[in-house]
Amino acid sequence: MRWLALALVMTAGTVSAGEERALLNGLRAEAGLAPLSASSALEKAARRHARDMARRGFLAHSGSDGSDVMDRAHRAGYRPCQIAENIAKGQRSVEEVVADWMTSPGHRRNMLNDGVRDYGMVRGDGNIWVLVLGRDGC
């Protein structure tokens, strides 16, 4: 599969928003899907959730306050009609985490959802990764 080859040849380490967008959109293009745009609001929601999980020592889609991804998106000022979230822990690069998500049917489905248009992705302390995908308004 071409996406796996792409993930393996890219350099590990710090990844800029342009690199992660290129990786995600490359996977979507291969599937014939529209590209994603970076969203500062979704990044804010992802960052807050990553910090919460790192500080409190857990990994879950439910926040320590009982929030779900929709709640967190709303708090960040995003009003989605579609929303999805991928989380992971331990991967050392964006290429590694995306490759792992692509092998998981649910995570893959989120990244290749034709209904989403925006994303926010962060790598938090302890290599906690959060990717929030959404479509604002509709």
Backbone as JSON Lines, residues from 0, in Angstrom:
{"i":0,"aa":"M","n":[0.84,-1.19,0.0],"ca":[0.0,0.0,0.0],"c":[0.88,1.25,0.0]}
{"i":1,"aa":"R","n":[0.5,2.19,-0.82],"ca":[1.3,3.4,-0.99],"c":[1.39,4.21,0.3]}
{"i":2,"aa":"W","n":[0.3,4.31,1.09],"ca":[0.31,5.12,2.31],"c":[1.34,4.61,3.31]}
{"i":3,"aa":"L","n":[1.5,3.3,3.39],"ca":[2.47,2.74,4.32],"c":[3.89,3.09,3.87]}
{"i":4,"aa":"A","n":[4.14,3.01,2.58],"ca":[5.46,3.38,2.08],"c":[5.75,4.84,2.38]}
{"i":5,"aa":"L","n":[4.77,5.71,2.18],"ca":[4.94,7.13,2.48],"c":[5.26,7.32,3.95]}
{"i":6,"aa":"A","n":[4.55,6.64,4.81],"ca":[4.77,6.78,6.25],"c":[6.16,6.31,6.65]}
{"i":7,"aa":"L","n":[6.67,5.29,6.01],"ca":[7.96,4.74,6.39],"c":[9.14,5.56,5.87]}
{"i":8,"aa":"V","n":[8.98,6.28,4.77],"ca":[10.11,7.01,4.24],"c":[10.21,8.43,4.77]}
{"i":9,"aa":"M","n":[9.16,8.96,5.36],"ca":[9.24,10.32,5.9],"c":[10.12,10.32,7.14]}
{"i":10,"aa":"T","n":[10.78,11.41,7.39],"ca":[11.7,11.53,8.51],"c":[10.94,11.61,9.83]}
{"i":11,"aa":"A","n":[11.37,10.85,10.81],"ca":[10.76,10.89,12.14],"c":[11.19,12.16,12.86]}
{"i":12,"aa":"G","n":[10.47,12.5,13.91],"ca":[10.81,13.66,14.72],"c":[9.71,14.69,14.7]}
{"i":13,"aa":"T","n":[10.08,15.94,14.96],"ca":[9.11,17.02,15.0],"c":[8.5,17.2,13.63]}
{"i":14,"aa":"V","n":[7.19,17.33,13.6],"ca":[6.46,17.45,12.35],"c":[5.71,18.76,12.34]}
{"i":15,"aa":"S","n":[5.84,19.49,11.25],"ca":[5.11,20.76,11.13],"c":[3.68,20.47,10.69]}
{"i":16,"aa":"A","n":[2.81,21.46,10.87],"ca":[1.42,21.32,10.45],"c":[1.34,21.0,8.97]}
{"i":17,"aa":"G","n":[2.25,21.56,8.16],"ca":[2.25,21.27,6.73],"c":[2.53,19.81,6.44]}
{"i":18,"aa":"E","n":[3.45,19.21,7.2],"ca":[3.78,17.8,6.99],"c":[2.63,16.89,7.4]}
{"i":19,"aa":"E","n":[1.99,17.18,8.54],"ca":[0.89,16.31,8.95],"c":[-0.29,16.47,8.0]}
{"i":20,"aa":"R","n":[-0.54,17.69,7.54],"ca":[-1.63,17.92,6.58],"c":[-1.34,17.17,5.29]}
{"i":21,"aa":"A","n":[-0.08,17.22,4.82],"ca":[0.3,16.52,3.6],"c":[0.1,15.01,3.76]}
{"i":22,"aa":"L","n":[0.45,14.47,4.9],"ca":[0.28,13.04,5.16],"c":[-1.19,12.66,5.17]}
{"i":23,"aa":"L","n":[-2.0,13.38,5.95],"ca":[-3.44,13.08,6.02],"c":[-4.1,13.25,4.66]}
{"i":24,"aa":"N","n":[-3.78,14.35,3.97],"ca":[-4.42,14.61,2.69],"c":[-3.93,13.67,1.6]}
{"i":25,"aa":"G","n":[-2.7,13.19,1.72],"ca":[-2.23,12.17,0.78],"c":[-3.04,10.89,0.89]}
{"i":26,"aa":"L","n":[-3.33,10.48,2.12],"ca":[-4.15,9.29,2.34],"c":[-5.55,9.5,1.79]}
{"i":27,"aa":"R","n":[-6.1,10.68,2.03],"ca":[-7.45,10.99,1.55],"c":[-7.49,11.06,0.02]}
{"i":28,"aa":"A","n":[-6.46,11.63,-0.58],"ca":[-6.41,11.72,-2.05],"c":[-6.4,10.33,-2.67]}
{"i":29,"aa":"E","n":[-5.62,9.42,-2.07],"ca":[-5.58,8.05,-2.58],"c":[-6.95,7.38,-2.54]}
{"i":30,"aa":"A","n":[-7.79,7.81,-1.6],"ca":[-9.13,7.26,-1.47],"c":[-10.16,8.09,-2.27]}
{"i":31,"aa":"G","n":[-9.68,9.1,-3.0],"ca":[-10.57,9.93,-3.81],"c":[-11.37,10.94,-3.0]}
{"i":32,"aa":"L","n":[-10.86,11.34,-1.84],"ca":[-11.58,12.24,-0.93],"c":[-11.02,13.65,-0.96]}
{"i":33,"aa":"A","n":[-11.86,14.59,-0.58],"ca":[-11.46,16.0,-0.5],"c":[-10.4,16.17,0.59]}
{"i":34,"aa":"P","n":[-9.51,17.15,0.42],"ca":[-8.49,17.41,1.43],"c":[-9.08,18.04,2.68]}
{"i":35,"aa":"L","n":[-8.34,17.93,3.78],"ca":[-8.71,18.55,5.05],"c":[-7.98,19.87,5.21]}
{"i":36,"aa":"S","n":[-8.61,20.8,5.92],"ca":[-8.0,22.08,6.27],"c":[-7.7,22.08,7.75]}
{"i":37,"aa":"A","n":[-6.58,22.68,8.13],"ca":[-6.24,22.8,9.54],"c":[-7.21,23.77,10.21]}
{"i":38,"aa":"S","n":[-7.67,23.4,11.4],"ca":[-8.6,24.23,12.17],"c":[-7.97,24.55,13.52]}
{"i":39,"aa":"S","n":[-7.8,25.84,13.8],"ca":[-7.24,26.22,15.09],"c":[-8.17,25.83,16.23]}
{"i":40,"aa":"A","n":[-9.48,25.86,16.0],"ca":[-10.43,25.47,17.05],"c":[-10.33,23.98,17.34]}
{"i":41,"aa":"L","n":[-10.23,23.15,16.31],"ca":[-10.1,21.7,16.54],"c":[-8.75,21.37,17.16]}
{"i":42,"aa":"E","n":[-7.71,22.11,16.78],"ca":[-6.41,21.91,17.42],"c":[-6.49,22.27,18.9]}
{"i":43,"aa":"K","n":[-7.19,23.33,19.22],"ca":[-7.37,23.73,20.62],"c":[-8.09,22.64,21.4]}
{"i":44,"aa":"A","n":[-9.15,22.08,20.82],"ca":[-9.89,21.0,21.48],"c":[-9.0,19.78,21.68]}
{"i":45,"aa":"A","n":[-8.21,19.44,20.66],"ca":[-7.29,18.3,20.75],"c":[-6.23,18.54,21.82]}
{"i":46,"aa":"R","n":[-5.66,19.75,21.84],"ca":[-4.61,20.09,22.81],"c":[-5.13,19.98,24.23]}
{"i":47,"aa":"R","n":[-6.31,20.51,24.48],"ca":[-6.89,20.45,25.83],"c":[-7.12,19.01,26.27]}
{"i":48,"aa":"H","n":[-7.6,18.17,25.36],"ca":[-7.84,16.78,25.73],"c":[-6.52,16.05,25.98]}
{"i":49,"aa":"A","n":[-5.51,16.3,25.14],"ca":[-4.2,15.67,25.34],"c":[-3.61,16.07,26.7]}
{"i":50,"aa":"R","n":[-3.72,17.35,27.05],"ca":[-3.21,17.82,28.34],"c":[-3.95,17.17,29.51]}
{"i":51,"aa":"D","n":[-5.26,17.08,29.38],"ca":[-6.06,16.46,30.43],"c":[-5.63,15.01,30.65]}
{"i":52,"aa":"M","n":[-5.47,14.27,29.56],"ca":[-5.07,12.86,29.68],"c":[-3.67,12.74,30.26]}
{"i":53,"aa":"A","n":[-2.74,13.6,29.82],"ca":[-1.37,13.52,30.33],"c":[-1.31,13.87,31.81]}
{"i":54,"aa":"R","n":[-2.0,14.91,32.22],"ca":[-1.97,15.35,33.62],"c":[-2.62,14.35,34.56]}
{"i":55,"aa":"R","n":[-3.66,13.7,34.1],"ca":[-4.42,12.8,34.97],"c":[-4.1,11.32,34.74]}
{"i":56,"aa":"G","n":[-3.23,11.05,33.78],"ca":[-2.75,9.68,33.58],"c":[-3.77,8.7,33.04]}
{"i":57,"aa":"F","n":[-4.5,9.08,32.0],"ca":[-5.45,8.16,31.39],"c":[-5.45,8.34,29.89]}
{"i":58,"aa":"L","n":[-6.06,7.41,29.18],"ca":[-6.23,7.49,27.74],"c":[-7.64,7.05,27.42]}
{"i":59,"aa":"A","n":[-8.49,7.99,27.05],"ca":[-9.9,7.69,26.77],"c":[-10.51,8.81,25.95]}
{"i":60,"aa":"H","n":[-11.59,8.49,25.28],"ca":[-12.31,9.51,24.52],"c":[-13.15,10.4,25.43]}
{"i":61,"aa":"S","n":[-13.44,9.93,26.61],"ca":[-14.17,10.72,27.6],"c":[-13.17,11.5,28.45]}
{"i":62,"aa":"G","n":[-13.38,12.81,28.58],"ca":[-12.49,13.63,29.38],"c":[-12.68,13.38,30.87]}
{"i":63,"aa":"S","n":[-11.77,13.89,31.68],"ca":[-11.86,13.7,33.13],"c":[-13.12,14.37,33.7]}
{"i":64,"aa":"D","n":[-13.68,15.32,32.96],"ca":[-14.91,15.98,33.39],"c":[-16.16,15.36,32.77]}
{"i":65,"aa":"G","n":[-15.99,14.22,32.09],"ca":[-17.11,13.54,31.45],"c":[-17.4,14.03,30.04]}
{"i":66,"aa":"S","n":[-16.62,14.98,29.55],"ca":[-16.86,15.53,28.22],"c":[-16.55,14.52,27.12]}
{"i":67,"aa":"D","n":[-17.23,14.71,25.99],"ca":[-16.9,13.94,24.79],"c":[-16.34,14.9,23.75]}
{"i":68,"aa":"V","n":[-15.97,14.38,22.61],"ca":[-15.33,15.21,21.59],"c":[-16.24,16.35,21.13]}
{"i":69,"aa":"M","n":[-17.54,16.13,21.08],"ca":[-18.47,17.2,20.68],"c":[-18.44,18.33,21.71]}
{"i":70,"aa":"D","n":[-18.47,17.98,22.99],"ca":[-18.39,18.99,24.05],"c":[-17.11,19.81,23.92]}
{"i":71,"aa":"R","n":[-15.99,19.12,23.71],"ca":[-14.7,19.81,23.63],"c":[-14.62,20.71,22.39]}
{"i":72,"aa":"A","n":[-15.17,20.26,21.29],"ca":[-15.2,21.09,20.07],"c":[-16.02,22.35,20.31]}
{"i":73,"aa":"H","n":[-17.18,22.2,20.93],"ca":[-18.03,23.37,21.23],"c":[-17.3,24.36,22.14]}
{"i":74,"aa":"R","n":[-16.63,23.85,23.16],"ca":[-15.89,24.73,24.08],"c":[-14.79,25.5,23.36]}
{"i":75,"aa":"A","n":[-14.26,24.93,22.29],"ca":[-13.19,25.58,21.53],"c":[-13.74,26.51,20.45]}
{"i":76,"aa":"G","n":[-15.07,26.61,20.37],"ca":[-15.68,27.53,19.41],"c":[-16.02,26.92,18.06]}
{"i":77,"aa":"Y","n":[-15.99,25.62,17.96],"ca":[-16.3,24.91,16.71],"c":[-17.69,24.33,16.85]}
{"i":78,"aa":"R","n":[-18.54,24.49,15.85],"ca":[-19.93,24.02,15.88],"c":[-20.14,22.94,14.83]}
{"i":79,"aa":"P","n":[-19.7,21.73,15.11],"ca":[-19.72,20.69,14.08],"c":[-21.09,20.04,13.87]}
{"i":80,"aa":"C","n":[-21.32,19.67,12.64],"ca":[-22.44,18.77,12.36],"c":[-21.9,17.34,12.24]}
{"i":81,"aa":"Q","n":[-20.58,17.21,12.06],"ca":[-19.9,15.92,12.1],"c":[-18.62,16.1,12.91]}
{"i":82,"aa":"I","n":[-18.31,15.09,13.7],"ca":[-17.1,15.16,14.54],"c":[-16.58,13.74,14.78]}
{"i":83,"aa":"A","n":[-15.29,13.59,14.84],"ca":[-14.67,12.3,15.13],"c":[-13.34,12.57,15.82]}
{"i":84,"aa":"E","n":[-12.87,11.58,16.56],"ca":[-11.63,11.74,17.32],"c":[-10.83,10.45,17.3]}
{"i":85,"aa":"N","n":[-9.53,10.57,17.04],"ca":[-8.59,9.47,17.18],"c":[-7.63,9.83,18.3]}
{"i":86,"aa":"I","n":[-7.34,8.87,19.16],"ca":[-6.34,9.07,20.21],"c":[-5.36,7.9,20.18]}
{"i":87,"aa":"A","n":[-4.17,8.16,20.67],"ca":[-3.15,7.12,20.74],"c":[-2.1,7.55,21.75]}
{"i":88,"aa":"K","n":[-1.26,6.6,22.15],"ca":[-0.18,6.91,23.08],"c":[1.04,6.07,22.74]}
{"i":89,"aa":"G","n":[2.19,6.73,22.78],"ca":[3.45,6.02,22.66],"c":[4.17,6.17,21.33]}
{"i":90,"aa":"Q","n":[3.47,6.49,20.28],"ca":[4.11,6.62,18.98],"c":[5.06,7.82,19.0]}
{"i":91,"aa":"R","n":[6.19,7.68,18.33],"ca":[7.23,8.72,18.39],"c":[7.19,9.71,17.23]}
{"i":92,"aa":"S","n":[6.31,9.49,16.26],"ca":[6.24,10.41,15.13],"c":[4.82,10.41,14.57]}
{"i":93,"aa":"V","n":[4.51,11.46,13.84],"ca":[3.2,11.54,13.21],"c":[3.04,10.41,12.18]}
{"i":94,"aa":"E","n":[4.11,10.06,11.52],"ca":[4.04,8.96,10.55],"c":[3.67,7.65,11.24]}
{"i":95,"aa":"E","n":[4.27,7.41,12.4],"ca":[3.99,6.17,13.13],"c":[2.55,6.14,13.63]}
{"i":96,"aa":"V","n":[2.06,7.24,14.18],"ca":[0.7,7.23,14.71],"c":[-0.32,7.11,13.6]}
{"i":97,"aa":"V","n":[-0.1,7.79,12.49],"ca":[-1.06,7.69,11.37],"c":[-1.04,6.28,10.79]}
{"i":98,"aa":"A","n":[0.14,5.68,10.66],"ca":[0.23,4.3,10.17],"c":[-0.53,3.35,11.1]}
{"i":99,"aa":"D","n":[-0.39,3.54,12.42],"ca":[-1.14,2.71,13.37],"c":[-2.64,2.92,13.23]}
{"i":100,"aa":"W","n":[-3.06,4.18,13.12],"ca":[-4.49,4.45,12.96],"c":[-5.04,3.84,11.67]}
{"i":101,"aa":"M","n":[-4.22,3.81,10.63],"ca":[-4.7,3.24,9.36],"c":[-4.92,1.74,9.45]}
{"i":102,"aa":"T","n":[-4.31,1.06,10.42],"ca":[-4.52,-0.38,10.58],"c":[-5.72,-0.69,11.47]}
{"i":103,"aa":"S","n":[-6.31,0.33,12.07],"ca":[-7.48,0.17,12.93],"c":[-8.72,0.59,12.15]}
{"i":104,"aa":"P","n":[-9.69,-0.3,11.96],"ca":[-10.86,0.05,11.14],"c":[-11.58,1.32,11.58]}
{"i":105,"aa":"G","n":[-11.78,1.52,12.87],"ca":[-12.5,2.71,13.34],"c":[-11.71,3.99,13.13]}
{"i":106,"aa":"H","n":[-10.43,3.95,13.43],"ca":[-9.57,5.12,13.24],"c":[-9.42,5.45,11.76]}
{"i":107,"aa":"R","n":[-9.24,4.43,10.97],"ca":[-9.13,4.61,9.51],"c":[-10.41,5.25,8.97]}
{"i":108,"aa":"R","n":[-11.54,4.74,9.41],"ca":[-12.84,5.27,8.97],"c":[-12.95,6.76,9.3]}
{"i":109,"aa":"N","n":[-12.48,7.15,10.47],"ca":[-12.52,8.57,10.85],"c":[-11.68,9.42,9.9]}
{"i":110,"aa":"M","n":[-10.45,8.98,9.62],"ca":[-9.56,9.76,8.77],"c":[-10.04,9.82,7.32]}
{"i":111,"aa":"L","n":[-10.75,8.78,6.9],"ca":[-11.22,8.71,5.52],"c":[-12.73,8.99,5.41]}
{"i":112,"aa":"N","n":[-13.26,9.68,6.38],"ca":[-14.68,10.05,6.37],"c":[-14.88,11.18,5.36]}
{"i":113,"aa":"D","n":[-15.71,10.95,4.38],"ca":[-15.96,11.94,3.33],"c":[-16.69,13.17,3.86]}
{"i":114,"aa":"G","n":[-17.33,13.06,5.01],"ca":[-18.11,14.17,5.55],"c":[-17.32,15.2,6.33]}
{"i":115,"aa":"V","n":[-16.07,14.9,6.7],"ca":[-15.28,15.86,7.47],"c":[-14.46,16.74,6.53]}
{"i":116,"aa":"R","n":[-14.19,17.95,6.98],"ca":[-13.45,18.92,6.15],"c":[-12.26,19.55,6.88]}
{"i":117,"aa":"D","n":[-12.26,19.47,8.21],"ca":[-11.26,20.15,9.02],"c":[-10.61,19.16,9.99]}
{"i":118,"aa":"Y","n":[-9.43,19.54,10.47],"ca":[-8.77,18.7,11.47],"c":[-7.93,19.57,12.4]}
{"i":119,"aa":"G","n":[-7.67,19.02,13.57],"ca":[-6.7,19.56,14.52],"c":[-5.97,18.37,15.11]}
{"i":120,"aa":"M","n":[-4.65,18.42,15.11],"ca":[-3.87,17.28,15.6],"c":[-2.76,17.79,16.5]}
{"i":121,"aa":"V","n":[-2.6,17.12,17.65],"ca":[-1.53,17.49,18.58],"c":[-0.84,16.24,19.11]}
{"i":122,"aa":"R","n":[0.41,16.47,19.49],"ca":[1.2,15.46,20.2],"c":[1.46,16.06,21.57]}
{"i":123,"aa":"G","n":[0.88,15.45,22.6],"ca":[1.02,15.97,23.95],"c":[2.14,15.28,24.72]}
{"i":124,"aa":"D","n":[2.31,15.71,25.95],"ca":[3.3,15.1,26.83],"c":[3.07,13.6,26.91]}
{"i":125,"aa":"G","n":[4.15,12.84,27.01],"ca":[4.05,11.4,27.1],"c":[3.66,10.75,25.78]}
{"i":126,"aa":"N","n":[3.88,11.47,24.68],"ca":[3.5,10.98,23.35],"c":[2.03,10.57,23.29]}
{"i":127,"aa":"I","n":[1.2,11.45,23.82],"ca":[-0.25,11.28,23.7],"c":[-0.69,12.07,22.47]}
{"i":128,"aa":"W","n":[-1.33,11.39,21.55],"ca":[-1.77,11.97,20.28],"c":[-3.28,12.13,20.26]}
{"i":129,"aa":"V","n":[-3.74,13.26,19.79],"ca":[-5.17,13.47,19.6],"c":[-5.38,14.11,18.22]}
{"i":130,"aa":"L","n":[-6.24,13.49,17.44],"ca":[-6.65,14.0,16.13],"c":[-8.16,14.19,16.19]}
{"i":131,"aa":"V","n":[-8.61,15.43,15.97],"ca":[-10.04,15.72,15.92],"c":[-10.36,16.13,14.49]}
{"i":132,"aa":"L","n":[-11.37,15.5,13.94],"ca":[-11.82,15.76,12.57],"c":[-13.26,16.23,12.61]}
{"i":133,"aa":"G","n":[-13.6,17.22,11.82],"ca":[-14.96,17.7,11.86],"c":[-15.39,18.43,10.61]}
{"i":134,"aa":"R","n":[-16.65,18.79,10.63],"ca":[-17.23,19.63,9.6],"c":[-18.07,20.67,10.32]}
{"i":135,"aa":"D","n":[-17.69,21.92,10.17],"ca":[-18.33,23.02,10.87],"c":[-19.63,23.42,10.17]}
{"i":136,"aa":"G","n":[-20.63,23.69,10.96],"ca":[-21.87,24.25,10.44],"c":[-22.77,23.27,9.72]}
{"i":137,"aa":"C","n":[-22.48,23.0,8.49],"ca":[-23.31,22.19,7.58],"c":[-24.62,22.9,7.36]}
